[in-house]
Coordinates of C-alpha atoms and ligand atoms in Angstrom, one line a residue:
X1 CA -27.2 137.9 12.6
X2 CA -30.6 139.1 11.5
X3 CA -31.5 137.6 8.2
X4 CA -34.9 136.7 6.8
X5 CA -34.8 133.2 5.4
X6 CA -35.7 133.1 1.7
X7 CA -34.2 136.5 0.9
X8 CA -32.3 136.4 -2.3
X9 CA -28.7 136.9 -1.2
X10 CA -26.6 136.1 -4.2
X11 CA -27.3 136.1 -7.9
X12 CA -24.9 135.4 -10.7
X13 CA -26.2 135.9 -14.3
X14 CA -24.7 134.7 -17.5
X15 CA -21.1 134.4 -16.3
X16 CA -18.4 133.6 -18.9
X17 CA -14.6 133.3 -18.4
X18 CA -12.0 132.0 -20.8
X19 CA -8.3 131.3 -20.3
X20 CA -6.8 131.2 -23.8
X21 CA -8.6 128.3 -25.5
X22 CA -10.3 127.1 -22.3
X23 CA -13.9 128.2 -21.7
X24 CA -13.6 127.7 -17.9
X25 CA -17.0 129.2 -17.1
X26 CA -19.6 129.0 -19.9
X27 CA -22.8 130.8 -19.3
X28 CA -23.3 130.1 -15.6
X29 CA -26.3 131.5 -13.7
X30 CA -27.3 130.7 -10.2
X31 CA -28.9 132.2 -7.1
X32 CA -28.7 131.5 -3.4
X33 CA -31.2 132.6 -0.7
X34 CA -30.5 133.3 2.9
X35 CA -30.5 130.1 4.9
X36 CA -29.9 128.1 1.8
X37 CA -27.0 125.8 1.0
X38 CA -26.2 125.6 -2.7
X39 CA -23.9 122.9 -3.9
X40 CA -21.7 123.2 -7.0
X41 CA -20.9 119.6 -7.8
X42 CA -18.4 118.7 -10.5
X43 CA -15.2 116.9 -11.3
X44 CA -11.6 118.4 -11.4
X45 CA -11.4 121.2 -13.9
X46 CA -15.2 121.7 -14.1
X47 CA -15.0 125.4 -13.4
X48 CA -16.0 125.5 -9.7
X49 CA -13.1 127.6 -8.4
X50 CA -13.3 130.0 -11.4
X51 CA -17.0 130.5 -10.8
X52 CA -16.7 131.2 -7.1
X53 CA -13.6 133.5 -7.7
X54 CA -15.9 135.6 -9.9
X55 CA -18.7 135.5 -7.3
X56 CA -16.3 136.6 -4.5
X57 CA -15.0 139.5 -6.6
X58 CA -11.5 138.1 -7.0
X59 CA -11.7 137.5 -10.7
X60 CA -13.2 139.6 -13.5
X61 CA -15.7 137.8 -15.6
X62 CA -15.5 138.3 -19.4
X63 CA -19.3 138.6 -19.4
X64 CA -22.1 138.5 -16.8
X65 CA -23.0 140.0 -13.5
X66 CA -22.8 139.1 -9.8
X67 CA -25.0 140.7 -7.1
X68 CA -24.5 139.9 -3.4
X69 CA -26.6 141.4 -0.7
X70 CA -28.0 144.0 -3.1
X71 CA -24.5 145.2 -4.3
X72 CA -22.9 144.6 -7.7
X73 CA -19.7 142.6 -7.1
X74 CA -16.6 143.7 -9.1
X75 CA -12.9 143.1 -8.6
X76 CA -12.0 146.7 -8.7
X77 CA -14.6 147.7 -6.0
X78 CA -15.0 146.7 -2.4
X79 CA -18.8 147.2 -2.5
X80 CA -20.6 144.2 -1.1
X81 CA -17.4 142.5 -0.2
X82 CA -18.2 142.6 3.6
X83 CA -21.2 140.3 3.0
X84 CA -18.9 137.6 1.5
X85 CA -16.7 135.1 3.4
X86 CA -14.5 133.0 1.1
X87 CA -12.8 129.9 2.2
X88 CA -10.3 129.1 -0.5
X89 CA -9.3 125.7 -1.8
X90 CA -5.7 126.3 -0.9
X91 CA -4.9 126.9 2.8
X92 CA -4.3 130.6 3.7
X93 CA -3.0 130.4 7.3
X94 CA 0.3 131.2 9.0
X95 CA 2.0 128.0 10.3
X96 CA 4.2 129.9 12.8
X97 CA 1.2 131.4 14.5
X98 CA -1.4 129.7 16.8
X99 CA -5.0 129.5 15.7
X100 CA -5.9 132.4 18.0
X101 CA -3.0 134.5 16.6
X102 CA -4.1 133.7 13.0
X103 CA -7.6 134.8 13.8
X104 CA -6.4 138.0 15.5
X105 CA -4.2 138.8 12.5
X106 CA -7.1 138.4 10.0
X107 CA -9.5 140.2 12.3
X108 CA -7.1 143.2 12.2
X109 CA -6.8 142.9 8.5
X110 CA -10.6 143.0 8.2
X111 CA -10.5 146.2 10.2
X112 CA -12.2 144.8 13.3
X113 CA -11.5 146.5 16.6
X114 CA -9.9 144.4 19.4
X115 CA -13.1 144.9 21.4
X116 CA -15.3 143.5 18.6
X117 CA -12.8 140.8 17.6
X118 CA -12.1 139.1 21.0
X119 CA -15.7 137.8 21.5
X120 CA -16.0 136.9 17.8
X121 CA -12.8 135.0 17.8
X122 CA -14.0 132.9 20.8
X123 CA -17.3 132.3 18.9
X124 CA -15.5 131.2 15.8
X125 CA -13.1 128.9 17.7
X126 CA -16.1 127.2 19.1
X127 CA -17.9 126.8 15.7
X128 CA -14.8 125.2 14.2
X129 CA -14.1 123.1 17.3
X130 CA -10.6 124.4 18.0
X131 CA -11.1 126.2 21.4
X132 CA -8.9 123.6 23.2
X133 CA -6.1 123.9 20.7
X134 CA -6.2 127.7 20.2
X135 CA -2.8 128.3 21.8
X136 CA -1.0 125.7 19.6
X137 CA 1.0 126.6 16.6
X138 CA -0.8 125.6 13.5
X139 CA 2.3 123.9 12.0
X140 CA 1.5 121.2 14.6
X141 CA -2.1 120.8 13.4
X142 CA -3.5 117.9 11.3
X143 CA -4.6 118.7 7.8
X144 CA -8.2 118.7 9.0
X145 CA -7.5 121.1 11.8
X146 CA -5.8 123.5 9.4
X147 CA -8.8 123.3 7.1
X148 CA -11.1 124.1 10.0
X149 CA -9.0 127.2 10.9
X150 CA -9.2 128.2 7.2
X151 CA -13.0 128.1 7.5
X152 CA -12.8 130.1 10.8
X153 CA -10.9 132.9 9.0
X154 CA -13.7 133.1 6.4
X155 CA -16.3 133.4 9.2
X156 CA -14.6 136.1 11.3
X157 CA -16.5 139.1 9.9
X158 CA -19.9 137.3 10.1
X159 CA -20.5 137.2 6.3
X160 CA -24.0 136.7 5.0
X161 CA -22.8 134.5 2.2
X162 CA -20.1 131.9 3.0
X163 CA -18.3 130.3 0.0
X164 CA -16.4 127.1 0.7
X165 CA -14.2 125.6 -2.0
X166 CA -13.8 121.9 -1.5
X167 CA -13.3 122.3 2.2
X168 CA -13.0 118.6 3.0
X169 CA -10.4 117.4 0.5
X170 CA -7.6 115.5 2.3
X171 CA -9.0 115.7 5.8
X172 CA -9.5 113.0 8.4
X173 CA -13.1 111.7 8.9
X174 CA -13.5 113.4 12.3
X175 CA -12.6 116.9 10.9
X176 CA -14.7 116.2 7.9
X177 CA -17.7 115.6 10.0
X178 CA -16.9 118.7 12.1
X179 CA -16.8 120.8 9.0
X180 CA -20.1 119.4 7.7
X181 CA -21.7 120.0 11.0
X182 CA -20.4 123.6 11.2
X183 CA -21.9 124.3 7.7
X184 CA -25.2 122.8 8.9
X185 CA -25.2 125.0 12.0
X186 CA -24.3 128.2 10.0
X187 CA -27.0 127.5 7.4
X188 CA -29.5 126.9 10.2
X189 CA -28.7 130.4 11.6
X190 CA -29.6 131.9 8.2
X191 CA -26.3 132.1 6.4
X192 CA -26.4 131.5 2.7
X193 CA -23.7 128.9 1.7
X194 CA -22.1 128.1 -1.6
X195 CA -20.4 124.8 -1.3
X196 CA -18.2 123.3 -4.0
X197 CA -17.3 119.6 -4.0
X198 CA -16.7 116.6 -6.1
X199 CA -18.0 114.4 -3.3
X200 CA -21.7 113.6 -4.1
X201 CA -22.3 112.4 -0.5
X202 CA -21.5 115.8 0.8
X203 CA -23.7 117.5 -1.7
X204 CA -26.5 115.1 -0.8
X205 CA -26.2 115.7 2.9
X206 CA -25.7 119.5 3.0
X207 CA -27.3 121.1 0.0
X208 CA -30.8 122.3 -0.5
X209 CA -30.2 122.7 -4.2
X210 CA -27.4 121.4 -6.3
X211 CA -25.9 122.6 -9.6
X212 CA -24.0 119.9 -11.5
X213 CA -21.1 121.6 -13.3
X214 CA -19.0 120.1 -16.1
X215 CA -16.7 121.8 -18.6
X216 CA -17.8 125.2 -17.4
X217 CA -21.6 124.6 -17.7
X218 CA -24.2 124.0 -15.1
X219 CA -25.8 121.0 -16.9
X220 CA -28.5 120.3 -14.3
X221 CA -29.9 122.0 -11.2
X222 CA -32.4 121.2 -8.5
X223 CA -33.0 119.4 -5.3
X224 CA -31.5 116.0 -4.9
X225 CA -34.9 114.5 -5.4
X226 CA -35.6 116.5 -8.6
X227 CA -32.2 115.6 -10.0
X228 CA -32.5 111.9 -9.4
X229 CA -36.1 111.8 -10.6
X230 CA -34.9 113.3 -13.9
X231 CA -33.1 110.0 -14.8
X232 CA -36.0 107.7 -14.0
X233 CA -35.7 104.4 -12.1
X234 CA -32.3 103.4 -13.2
X235 CA -29.9 101.8 -10.7
X236 CA -26.2 102.5 -10.4
X237 CA -23.9 99.5 -10.2
X238 CA -20.3 100.0 -9.1
X239 CA -18.1 97.0 -9.6
X240 CA -14.5 97.0 -8.4
X241 CA -12.3 95.4 -11.0
X242 CA -8.6 94.8 -11.4
X243 CA -7.1 94.5 -14.9
X244 CA -8.0 96.6 -17.9
X245 CA -10.7 98.8 -16.5
X246 CA -11.4 100.8 -19.7
X247 CA -11.5 97.6 -21.7
X248 CA -13.9 95.9 -19.3
X249 CA -16.1 99.0 -19.3
X250 CA -16.3 99.1 -23.1
X251 CA -17.5 95.5 -23.2
X252 CA -20.5 96.5 -21.2
X253 CA -21.7 99.2 -23.6
X254 CA -24.6 98.1 -25.6
X255 CA -25.6 95.3 -23.2
X256 CA -29.4 95.0 -22.8
X257 CA -30.8 97.4 -20.3
X258 CA -27.4 99.2 -19.8
X259 CA -27.7 102.9 -20.6
X260 CA -24.3 104.4 -19.4
X261 CA -20.9 103.0 -18.5
X262 CA -17.9 104.8 -17.1
X263 CA -14.5 103.7 -15.9
X264 CA -13.0 104.8 -12.7
X265 CA -9.4 104.0 -11.6
X266 CA -10.3 100.7 -10.1
X267 CA -14.0 100.2 -10.9
X268 CA -16.6 100.3 -13.6
X269 CA -19.8 102.2 -13.0
X270 CA -22.9 101.1 -14.8
X271 CA -26.3 102.7 -15.1
X272 CA -29.0 100.1 -15.9
X273 CA -32.8 99.7 -15.9
X274 CA -33.7 97.1 -13.4
X275 CA -30.1 96.7 -12.4
X276 CA -30.4 93.6 -10.2
X277 CA -31.9 91.7 -13.1
X278 CA -28.9 92.7 -15.3
X279 CA -26.2 91.9 -12.8
X280 CA -25.5 88.3 -13.9
X281 CA -25.1 89.3 -17.6
X282 CA -22.8 92.2 -16.5
X283 CA -20.6 90.0 -14.4
X284 CA -20.4 87.4 -17.1
X285 CA -19.2 90.0 -19.6
X286 CA -16.6 91.3 -17.2
X287 CA -15.3 87.8 -16.4
X288 CA -15.2 87.1 -20.2
X289 CA -13.0 90.2 -20.5
X290 CA -10.6 88.7 -18.0
X291 CA -11.4 91.3 -15.3
X292 CA -11.0 90.2 -11.6
X293 CA -14.1 91.3 -9.8
X294 CA -14.0 92.7 -6.3
X295 CA -16.9 94.2 -4.4
X296 CA -20.2 95.0 -6.1
X297 CA -22.4 97.9 -5.0
X298 CA -25.9 98.4 -6.3
X299 CA -27.7 101.7 -5.5
X300 CA -30.9 103.5 -6.2
X301 CA -30.5 106.6 -8.4
X302 CA -28.1 109.1 -6.7
X303 CA -26.2 112.2 -7.8
X304 CA -23.4 110.0 -9.1
X305 CA -25.9 108.3 -11.4
X306 CA -27.2 111.7 -12.6
X307 CA -23.7 112.9 -13.4
X308 CA -22.9 109.7 -15.3
X309 CA -26.2 109.9 -17.2
X310 CA -25.6 113.5 -18.2
X311 CA -21.9 113.3 -19.0
X312 CA -21.1 109.7 -19.7
X313 CA -18.3 110.1 -17.1
X314 CA -17.7 109.1 -13.5
X315 CA -17.5 112.0 -11.0
X316 CA -14.1 110.6 -9.8
X317 CA -12.0 109.3 -12.6
Ligands
LIG401 N1 -5.5 131.1 -14.1 C1 -5.8 130.2 -15.0 N2 -5.1 130.2 -16.2 C2 -5.4 129.2 -17.1 N3 -6.3 128.3 -17.0 C3 -7.0 128.2 -15.9 C4 -6.8 129.2 -14.8 N4 -7.6 128.9 -13.8 C5 -8.3 127.8 -14.2 N5 -8.0 127.4 -15.5 C6 -8.6 126.3 -16.2 O1 -10.0 126.5 -16.2 C7 -10.6 125.2 -16.0 C8 -11.5 125.3 -14.8 O2 -10.6 125.3 -13.6 P1 -11.2 125.4 -12.1 O3 -10.0 125.6 -11.3 O4 -12.3 126.5 -12.1 O5 -11.8 124.0 -11.9 P2 -12.4 123.3 -10.6 O6 -13.8 122.8 -10.9 O7 -12.2 124.2 -9.5 O8 -11.4 122.1 -10.5 P3 -10.8 121.3 -9.1 O9 -11.9 120.4 -8.7 O10 -9.6 120.6 -9.7 O11 -10.4 122.4 -8.2 C9 -9.5 124.2 -16.0 O12 -9.4 123.7 -17.3 C10 -8.3 125.0 -15.6 O13 -7.1 124.4 -16.1
LIG402 MG1 -11.2 124.1 -7.7

């Protein structure tokens, strides 16, 4: 692949999409350069899949434009489509075929000749770490191996922009790491990557720039350092609790130094100035509310804290 790092590869401007009353994508603009990994970080229903479906030309926007590799992307045209590799959130592989047969099938579908596809399939199997298992039927694969093959299919035609929609959901730690490493390798080779996730650790590890998306809007964008600097020196305190989590969380609102509070399934997440100094008061309040306290985690500002500060919600509720 010959790409010049820093070349503007993809640009979405003023995208809107509504489904009935739901404004799924509300004025989203973003751009990605060659060799850059852009993360779209947001909770369930934020508009990530809708945004990338528009970017990949699968879904028509109500308003706005998408340019990829110098071509305008539109659902009714195949222009620019060869530059895009989309790895969908839902698996799109054939369980009765082996990994190699799946790749051969999709290579034929992309119009690749057998001569071109054979070496490329070998390369792709290597990138996704499935060379040893290439002759096994994919119905026997673990969830993580199926996900890796799903990525391989998106890579077959050597796209310049790879779009991955939450590729690590429900995979084992080993496959997860393999997926993250593949993305790092591809990005290092100059591919532009658009990576959606609701795991902030992945966005922090992989992404050069991150757009935080909520309710269809990109509410903040920048490098990890820029985003965390925007909320100052606050610390994030995550306290596991059993009992009435929402009630326990509400008791912490208004406590001195506490700026934001959100409830997760089994934890409260607090944003506080000088968090360590506030910890005893916070624990006292929680105990007073009858909450059973488990582990306590105190962290410097991270993307989770940025999300909480901007939305008043936890990323994972
Ligand atoms: N085809 C559709 N018809 C109606 N509503 C839709 C459709 N697709 C998406 N939506 C709605 O648009 C909003 C955004 O959905 P989207 O799938 O883009 O979110 P997401 O960020 O990808 O979420 P997740 O993390 O759960 O995959 C949601 O409220 C969803 O219910
Ligand atoms: Mg989605």
